[in-house]
Amino acid sequence: MNDRTVLISGASIAGPALAYWLHRYGFDVTVVERSPALRPGGHAVDVRGVARDVVERMGIMPRVRQDSVDERGAALVDRNGRRTATMSVEAFGGEGIVAEIEIMRGDLSRILYDATRDDVEYLFGDRIVRLGQNEAGVDVDFASGAARRFDLVVGADGVHSGVRGLAFGPDSDYVRHLGAYTAYFTVPDPGDLDSWFLMYNAPGGRVAMLRPERGGTAKASLGFTSPPLDYDRRDVRYQQRILADRLADAGWRVPGLLAAMPDAPDFYFDAICQVRVDRWWRGRVALVGDAGYCGSPLVGLGTSMSLVGAYVLAGELASSPDDHEAAFARYQDEMRDYVAAAMELPPGGINGYAPHSRLMISLRALSMRMMTRWPMRQLLARQFQKSDAIVLRDYAAQHQPRHAGA
Ligand SMILES: Cc1cc2nc3c(=O)[nH]c(=O)nc-3n(C[C@H](O)[C@H](O)[C@H](O)COP(=O)(O)OP(=O)(O)OC[C@H]3O[C@@H](n4cnc5c(N)ncnc54)[C@H](O)[C@@H]3O)c2cc1C
């Protein structure tokens, strides 16, 4: 019997992307999202390497390019705002710190949602609270009280995936804290960024970033190194107090960013962590994107991995709709090397992101100045080439998909 009905948990990047491809291959798709509406916010995310091909094949590249962020490059600044190192977008042919296609996470999520909303059932403001699977399907109970049966369920619900918690085990088995926390939020455009992404390091492993976006606003990020903290993930005010305590005297533009933080409409705070899951499925339940493999913002490939993962998972399910276990196994086989390469932390790991001492901060600026020169250039180019470490199959040609939007 064919597995035709699929429930996806999470409507950010991986969820709508998977919904898009499954619908094209003839599946009936429902997406449940815990938030009452599509979540805005997040910094620019990169669409690198083969992920660009996936976006092309979805037919949404014109809109992605239209909405992408016009950044000239990234610059490290000191306490007084003086640039200590820069890297332009062209330095690595659009595959450097700032990729050729950078788009705000919220904008990409909106584009993927718009491409699927007419063909896919979206349930906002709800979540799965129980999964019971047997040979015939998966019985799902929702927090709203609804109960439904699906052939397959996929967790695309991020680092703290609810589906993973129900079908695989607790976060503590899969989520590895890398030693820092970070927040993202929107602030008024200071007007002097001149299309540069500014990054600042203060002693004590403290980080601030500010990058331009369209429409009179900019995206701020604040971070600090710390062992795991005990806090309520829903208590935004408390998270903001933690940040204010740690960063109040950090210098540069940080006091202004902290002052603007309570008014931000899209404050997001989390540990910098990786997710590693041995096998990405249990029976009829599978994982895609950050829920199954998250390299952390340090590797900058989370969105690309999600887009590619959604493409491969849907393609493999279409290849054997009567044998989901075989499809899930091929999905992981296809993705394994690409994900393993993408999960490797850049040289220096968390210390590269949040150096502690003044000496290490100066060395970070020095190494960024050296990046475009030999031999650092070769090392860095290798790091960015990971985004190409998979050859995409042409599933659409094999499966006579429905036309997009059909
Ligand atoms: C608001 C927000 C801001 C972000 N900002 C950045 C950023 O600035 N830089 C960066 O590198 N990465 C950021 N990320 C993470 C980034 O989107 C991912 O690393 C990457 O794009 C992979 O996406 P994903 O769809 O797998 O997971 P995510 O983008 O994490 O999306 C998971 C989705 O699942 C939903 N969800 C969670 N739990 C449940 C549940 N139990 N039931 C139903 N739905 C659930 C969430 O609300 C969210 O919409 C952000 C994520 C979010 C949600």
mmCIF file of N, CA, C and O and ligand atoms in Angstrom, residues 8-16 32-35 39-45 105 108-109 126-128 156-163 184 233-234 266-268 288-291 294 296-298 300-304 306, ligand 1:
data_model
loop_
_atom_site.group_PDB
_atom_site.id
_atom_site.type_symbol
_atom_site.label_atom_id
_atom_site.label_comp_id
_atom_site.label_asym_id
_atom_site.label_seq_id
_atom_site.Cartn_x
_atom_site.Cartn_y
_atom_site.Cartn_z
ATOM 1 N N ILE A 8 3.823 17.011 8.508
ATOM 2 C CA ILE A 8 5.132 17.624 8.786
ATOM 3 C C ILE A 8 4.956 18.553 9.976
ATOM 4 O O ILE A 8 4.025 19.360 10.002
ATOM 5 N N SER A 9 5.847 18.470 10.949
ATOM 6 C CA SER A 9 5.812 19.372 12.099
ATOM 7 C C SER A 9 6.856 20.465 11.887
ATOM 8 O O SER A 9 8.043 20.164 11.737
ATOM 9 N N GLY A 10 6.427 21.751 11.858
ATOM 10 C CA GLY A 10 7.365 22.863 11.694
ATOM 11 C C GLY A 10 7.204 23.545 10.349
ATOM 12 O O GLY A 10 7.236 22.891 9.304
ATOM 13 N N ALA A 11 6.979 24.872 10.390
ATOM 14 C CA ALA A 11 6.782 25.639 9.144
ATOM 15 C C ALA A 11 7.786 26.781 9.078
ATOM 16 O O ALA A 11 7.419 27.949 9.095
ATOM 17 N N SER A 12 9.078 26.430 9.044
ATOM 18 C CA SER A 12 10.117 27.470 8.928
ATOM 19 C C SER A 12 10.759 27.354 7.547
ATOM 20 O O SER A 12 10.303 27.947 6.578
ATOM 21 N N ILE A 13 11.807 26.533 7.427
ATOM 22 C CA ILE A 13 12.481 26.335 6.134
ATOM 23 C C ILE A 13 12.289 24.885 5.663
ATOM 24 O O ILE A 13 11.703 24.636 4.604
ATOM 25 N N ALA A 14 12.762 23.932 6.472
ATOM 26 C CA ALA A 14 12.706 22.524 6.050
ATOM 27 C C ALA A 14 11.266 22.061 5.823
ATOM 28 O O ALA A 14 10.988 21.340 4.856
ATOM 29 N N GLY A 15 10.333 22.473 6.697
ATOM 30 C CA GLY A 15 8.947 22.007 6.615
ATOM 31 C C GLY A 15 8.273 22.403 5.307
ATOM 32 O O GLY A 15 7.835 21.541 4.529
ATOM 33 N N PRO A 16 8.177 23.706 5.004
ATOM 34 C CA PRO A 16 7.534 24.101 3.745
ATOM 35 C C PRO A 16 8.281 23.587 2.512
ATOM 36 O O PRO A 16 7.654 23.274 1.491
ATOM 37 N N VAL A 32 1.938 21.172 10.547
ATOM 38 C CA VAL A 32 1.493 21.769 11.816
ATOM 39 C C VAL A 32 2.617 22.624 12.378
ATOM 40 O O VAL A 32 3.772 22.196 12.417
ATOM 41 N N GLU A 33 2.286 23.857 12.750
ATOM 42 C CA GLU A 33 3.277 24.807 13.277
ATOM 43 C C GLU A 33 2.787 25.318 14.630
ATOM 44 O O GLU A 33 1.671 25.789 14.747
ATOM 45 N N ARG A 34 3.694 25.233 15.579
ATOM 46 C CA ARG A 34 3.346 25.609 16.942
ATOM 47 C C ARG A 34 2.959 27.095 17.079
ATOM 48 O O ARG A 34 2.055 27.433 17.832
ATOM 49 N N SER A 35 3.616 27.972 16.337
ATOM 50 C CA SER A 35 3.319 29.400 16.434
ATOM 51 C C SER A 35 1.960 29.690 15.802
ATOM 52 O O SER A 35 1.541 28.997 14.884
ATOM 53 N N ARG A 39 6.541 32.337 11.571
ATOM 54 C CA ARG A 39 7.414 33.126 12.457
ATOM 55 C C ARG A 39 8.305 34.056 11.641
ATOM 56 O O ARG A 39 9.038 33.610 10.773
ATOM 57 N N PRO A 40 8.248 35.356 11.964
ATOM 58 C CA PRO A 40 9.178 36.267 11.296
ATOM 59 C C PRO A 40 10.542 36.165 11.989
ATOM 60 O O PRO A 40 10.697 35.420 12.960
ATOM 61 N N GLY A 41 11.499 36.942 11.536
ATOM 62 C CA GLY A 41 12.746 37.099 12.276
ATOM 63 C C GLY A 41 13.861 36.165 11.856
ATOM 64 O O GLY A 41 13.708 35.287 11.018
ATOM 65 N N GLY A 42 15.005 36.404 12.497
ATOM 66 C CA GLY A 42 16.216 35.684 12.129
ATOM 67 C C GLY A 42 17.069 36.560 11.235
ATOM 68 O O GLY A 42 16.576 37.476 10.577
ATOM 69 N N HIS A 43 18.330 36.280 11.243
ATOM 70 C CA HIS A 43 19.270 37.041 10.413
ATOM 71 C C HIS A 43 19.221 36.542 8.982
ATOM 72 O O HIS A 43 18.470 35.627 8.657
ATOM 73 N N ALA A 44 20.110 37.097 8.177
ATOM 74 C CA ALA A 44 20.261 36.576 6.828
ATOM 75 C C ALA A 44 20.789 35.150 6.922
ATOM 76 O O ALA A 44 21.670 34.854 7.724
ATOM 77 N N VAL A 45 20.205 34.260 6.142
ATOM 78 C CA VAL A 45 20.703 32.889 6.051
ATOM 79 C C VAL A 45 21.242 32.710 4.633
ATOM 80 O O VAL A 45 20.796 33.371 3.707
ATOM 81 N N ARG A 105 15.962 35.061 7.043
ATOM 82 C CA ARG A 105 15.275 33.787 7.286
ATOM 83 C C ARG A 105 13.766 33.927 7.155
ATOM 84 O O ARG A 105 13.084 33.118 6.525
ATOM 85 N N LEU A 108 12.690 34.121 3.477
ATOM 86 C CA LEU A 108 12.751 32.829 2.783
ATOM 87 C C LEU A 108 11.597 31.934 3.233
ATOM 88 O O LEU A 108 10.954 31.256 2.418
ATOM 89 N N SER A 109 11.316 31.951 4.533
ATOM 90 C CA SER A 109 10.218 31.145 5.049
ATOM 91 C C SER A 109 8.902 31.577 4.398
ATOM 92 O O SER A 109 8.086 30.738 3.977
ATOM 93 N N ASP A 126 -0.759 24.971 16.721
ATOM 94 C CA ASP A 126 -1.020 23.624 17.248
ATOM 95 C C ASP A 126 0.286 22.828 17.218
ATOM 96 O O ASP A 126 1.280 23.260 16.607
ATOM 97 N N ARG A 127 0.299 21.694 17.884
ATOM 98 C CA ARG A 127 1.501 20.859 17.860
ATOM 99 C C ARG A 127 1.107 19.426 18.201
ATOM 100 O O ARG A 127 0.023 19.191 18.754
ATOM 101 N N ILE A 128 2.013 18.520 17.883
ATOM 102 C CA ILE A 128 1.760 17.094 18.157
ATOM 103 C C ILE A 128 2.083 16.807 19.619
ATOM 104 O O ILE A 128 3.142 17.219 20.106
ATOM 105 N N ALA A 156 10.197 18.573 11.215
ATOM 106 C CA ALA A 156 11.002 19.664 10.632
ATOM 107 C C ALA A 156 10.916 20.825 11.612
ATOM 108 O O ALA A 156 10.785 21.971 11.222
ATOM 109 N N ASP A 157 10.964 20.466 12.901
ATOM 110 C CA ASP A 157 10.652 21.446 13.940
ATOM 111 C C ASP A 157 11.881 21.865 14.747
ATOM 112 O O ASP A 157 11.797 22.137 15.945
ATOM 113 N N GLY A 158 13.019 21.919 14.067
ATOM 114 C CA GLY A 158 14.179 22.610 14.613
ATOM 115 C C GLY A 158 14.960 21.866 15.685
ATOM 116 O O GLY A 158 14.720 20.696 15.983
ATOM 117 N N VAL A 159 15.915 22.600 16.252
ATOM 118 C CA VAL A 159 16.883 22.028 17.198
ATOM 119 C C VAL A 159 16.194 21.305 18.360
ATOM 120 O O VAL A 159 16.633 20.239 18.791
ATOM 121 N N HIS A 160 15.104 21.882 18.869
ATOM 122 C CA HIS A 160 14.416 21.261 20.014
ATOM 123 C C HIS A 160 13.152 20.536 19.532
ATOM 124 O O HIS A 160 12.081 20.659 20.137
ATOM 125 N N SER A 161 13.286 19.811 18.460
ATOM 126 C CA SER A 161 12.168 19.145 17.765
ATOM 127 C C SER A 161 11.222 18.385 18.699
ATOM 128 O O SER A 161 11.636 17.496 19.459
ATOM 129 N N GLY A 162 9.935 18.720 18.605
ATOM 130 C CA GLY A 162 8.927 18.006 19.377
ATOM 131 C C GLY A 162 8.759 16.571 18.880
ATOM 132 O O GLY A 162 8.583 15.644 19.677
ATOM 133 N N VAL A 163 8.826 16.377 17.558
ATOM 134 C CA VAL A 163 8.692 15.030 16.986
ATOM 135 C C VAL A 163 9.846 14.142 17.454
ATOM 136 O O VAL A 163 9.653 12.985 17.837
ATOM 137 N N TYR A 184 18.977 36.936 18.242
ATOM 138 C CA TYR A 184 18.776 37.687 16.999
ATOM 139 C C TYR A 184 17.532 38.546 17.172
ATOM 140 O O TYR A 184 16.521 38.056 17.683
ATOM 141 N N ARG A 233 12.512 28.513 28.092
ATOM 142 C CA ARG A 233 12.654 28.925 26.691
ATOM 143 C C ARG A 233 11.520 29.848 26.238
ATOM 144 O O ARG A 233 11.624 30.488 25.201
ATOM 145 N N ARG A 234 10.437 29.919 27.004
ATOM 146 C CA ARG A 234 9.331 30.816 26.616
ATOM 147 C C ARG A 234 9.426 32.176 27.315
ATOM 148 O O ARG A 234 8.652 33.086 27.003
ATOM 149 N N ASP A 266 10.633 40.334 17.132
ATOM 150 C CA ASP A 266 10.993 38.979 16.711
ATOM 151 C C ASP A 266 12.183 38.434 17.488
ATOM 152 O O ASP A 266 13.002 37.717 16.934
ATOM 153 N N PHE A 267 12.283 38.783 18.772
ATOM 154 C CA PHE A 267 13.443 38.356 19.567
ATOM 155 C C PHE A 267 13.543 36.821 19.594
ATOM 156 O O PHE A 267 12.567 36.119 19.828
ATOM 157 N N TYR A 268 14.753 36.323 19.349
ATOM 158 C CA TYR A 268 14.987 34.864 19.310
ATOM 159 C C TYR A 268 16.290 34.592 20.054
ATOM 160 O O TYR A 268 17.303 35.234 19.791
ATOM 161 N N VAL A 288 14.016 16.003 9.360
ATOM 162 C CA VAL A 288 14.674 16.753 8.290
ATOM 163 C C VAL A 288 15.115 18.110 8.841
ATOM 164 O O VAL A 288 14.484 18.650 9.749
ATOM 165 N N GLY A 289 16.215 18.634 8.311
ATOM 166 C CA GLY A 289 16.699 19.949 8.749
ATOM 167 C C GLY A 289 17.307 19.898 10.152
ATOM 168 O O GLY A 289 17.809 18.863 10.599
ATOM 169 N N ASP A 290 17.236 21.038 10.847
ATOM 170 C CA ASP A 290 17.869 21.148 12.165
ATOM 171 C C ASP A 290 17.412 20.060 13.141
ATOM 172 O O ASP A 290 18.151 19.691 14.054
ATOM 173 N N ALA A 291 16.203 19.569 12.988
ATOM 174 C CA ALA A 291 15.698 18.533 13.892
ATOM 175 C C ALA A 291 16.578 17.281 13.840
ATOM 176 O O ALA A 291 16.761 16.601 14.852
ATOM 177 N N CYS A 294 21.985 19.490 12.729
ATOM 178 C CA CYS A 294 22.185 20.939 12.816
ATOM 179 C C CYS A 294 23.652 21.186 13.133
ATOM 180 O O CYS A 294 24.175 20.653 14.108
ATOM 181 N N SER A 296 24.917 24.217 13.686
ATOM 182 C CA SER A 296 25.006 25.458 14.468
ATOM 183 C C SER A 296 25.257 26.630 13.516
ATOM 184 O O SER A 296 25.770 26.433 12.397
ATOM 185 N N PRO A 297 24.924 27.847 13.985
ATOM 186 C CA PRO A 297 25.184 29.020 13.130
ATOM 187 C C PRO A 297 26.673 29.168 12.798
ATOM 188 O O PRO A 297 27.022 29.848 11.843
ATOM 189 N N LEU A 298 27.546 28.507 13.547
ATOM 190 C CA LEU A 298 28.987 28.649 13.281
ATOM 191 C C LEU A 298 29.372 28.101 11.906
ATOM 192 O O LEU A 298 30.336 28.559 11.306
ATOM 193 N N GLY A 300 27.178 27.915 9.288
ATOM 194 C CA GLY A 300 26.485 28.720 8.278
ATOM 195 C C GLY A 300 25.849 27.928 7.150
ATOM 196 O O GLY A 300 25.632 28.456 6.079
ATOM 197 N N LEU A 301 25.566 26.654 7.371
ATOM 198 C CA LEU A 301 24.988 25.850 6.281
ATOM 199 C C LEU A 301 23.630 25.252 6.649
ATOM 200 O O LEU A 301 23.126 24.386 5.943
ATOM 201 N N GLY A 302 23.030 25.709 7.772
ATOM 202 C CA GLY A 302 21.786 25.109 8.256
ATOM 203 C C GLY A 302 20.657 25.203 7.244
ATOM 204 O O GLY A 302 19.932 24.227 7.011
ATOM 205 N N THR A 303 20.507 26.354 6.625
ATOM 206 C CA THR A 303 19.413 26.533 5.676
ATOM 207 C C THR A 303 19.668 25.711 4.416
ATOM 208 O O THR A 303 18.765 25.058 3.889
ATOM 209 N N SER A 304 20.918 25.712 3.961
ATOM 210 C CA SER A 304 21.242 24.916 2.769
ATOM 211 C C SER A 304 20.981 23.430 3.029
ATOM 212 O O SER A 304 20.379 22.740 2.202
ATOM 213 N N SER A 306 18.896 22.145 5.097
ATOM 214 C CA SER A 306 17.453 21.915 5.191
ATOM 215 C C SER A 306 16.813 21.832 3.810
ATOM 216 O O SER A 306 15.962 20.968 3.561
HETATM 217 C C1 LIG B 1 12.540 32.608 14.528
HETATM 218 C C2 LIG B 1 13.821 31.956 14.058
HETATM 219 C C3 LIG B 1 14.960 32.723 13.843
HETATM 220 C C4 LIG B 1 16.152 32.145 13.413
HETATM 221 N N1 LIG B 1 17.230 32.941 13.187
HETATM 222 C C5 LIG B 1 18.374 32.415 12.701
HETATM 223 C C6 LIG B 1 19.506 33.231 12.386
HETATM 224 O O1 LIG B 1 19.467 34.442 12.544
HETATM 225 N N2 LIG B 1 20.653 32.638 11.946
HETATM 226 C C7 LIG B 1 20.713 31.287 11.768
HETATM 227 O O2 LIG B 1 21.768 30.801 11.351
HETATM 228 N N3 LIG B 1 19.663 30.493 12.014
HETATM 229 C C8 LIG B 1 18.498 31.021 12.488
HETATM 230 N N4 LIG B 1 17.419 30.201 12.756
HETATM 231 C C9 LIG B 1 17.559 28.761 12.489
HETATM 232 C C10 LIG B 1 17.474 28.465 11.003
HETATM 233 O O3 LIG B 1 16.196 28.817 10.505
HETATM 234 C C11 LIG B 1 17.756 26.997 10.801
HETATM 235 O O4 LIG B 1 19.059 26.703 11.259
HETATM 236 C C12 LIG B 1 17.719 26.484 9.360
HETATM 237 O O5 LIG B 1 17.117 27.358 8.460
HETATM 238 C C13 LIG B 1 16.995 25.145 9.322
HETATM 239 O O6 LIG B 1 15.628 25.364 9.465
HETATM 240 P P1 LIG B 1 14.596 24.310 10.013
HETATM 241 O O7 LIG B 1 13.320 24.573 9.248
HETATM 242 O O8 LIG B 1 15.141 22.941 10.024
HETATM 243 O O9 LIG B 1 14.403 24.705 11.574
HETATM 244 P P2 LIG B 1 13.932 26.069 12.246
HETATM 245 O O10 LIG B 1 14.182 27.224 11.382
HETATM 246 O O11 LIG B 1 14.461 26.088 13.622
HETATM 247 O O12 LIG B 1 12.308 25.921 12.325
HETATM 248 C C14 LIG B 1 11.617 25.067 13.169
HETATM 249 C C15 LIG B 1 10.125 25.432 13.102
HETATM 250 O O13 LIG B 1 9.397 24.481 13.876
HETATM 251 C C16 LIG B 1 8.532 25.152 14.769
HETATM 252 N N5 LIG B 1 8.358 24.281 15.934
HETATM 253 C C17 LIG B 1 9.212 24.079 16.962
HETATM 254 N N6 LIG B 1 8.725 23.161 17.806
HETATM 255 C C18 LIG B 1 7.532 22.766 17.291
HETATM 256 C C19 LIG B 1 6.550 21.815 17.694
HETATM 257 N N7 LIG B 1 6.704 21.093 18.810
HETATM 258 N N8 LIG B 1 5.458 21.654 16.918
HETATM 259 C C20 LIG B 1 5.278 22.389 15.777
HETATM 260 N N9 LIG B 1 6.175 23.315 15.345
HETATM 261 C C21 LIG B 1 7.287 23.481 16.099
HETATM 262 C C22 LIG B 1 9.228 26.465 15.061
HETATM 263 O O14 LIG B 1 8.303 27.460 15.514
HETATM 264 C C23 LIG B 1 9.809 26.808 13.692
HETATM 265 O O15 LIG B 1 8.880 27.461 12.883
HETATM 266 C C24 LIG B 1 16.212 30.737 13.199
HETATM 267 C C25 LIG B 1 15.074 29.959 13.406
HETATM 268 C C26 LIG B 1 13.875 30.543 13.820
HETATM 269 C C27 LIG B 1 12.646 29.668 14.036
#
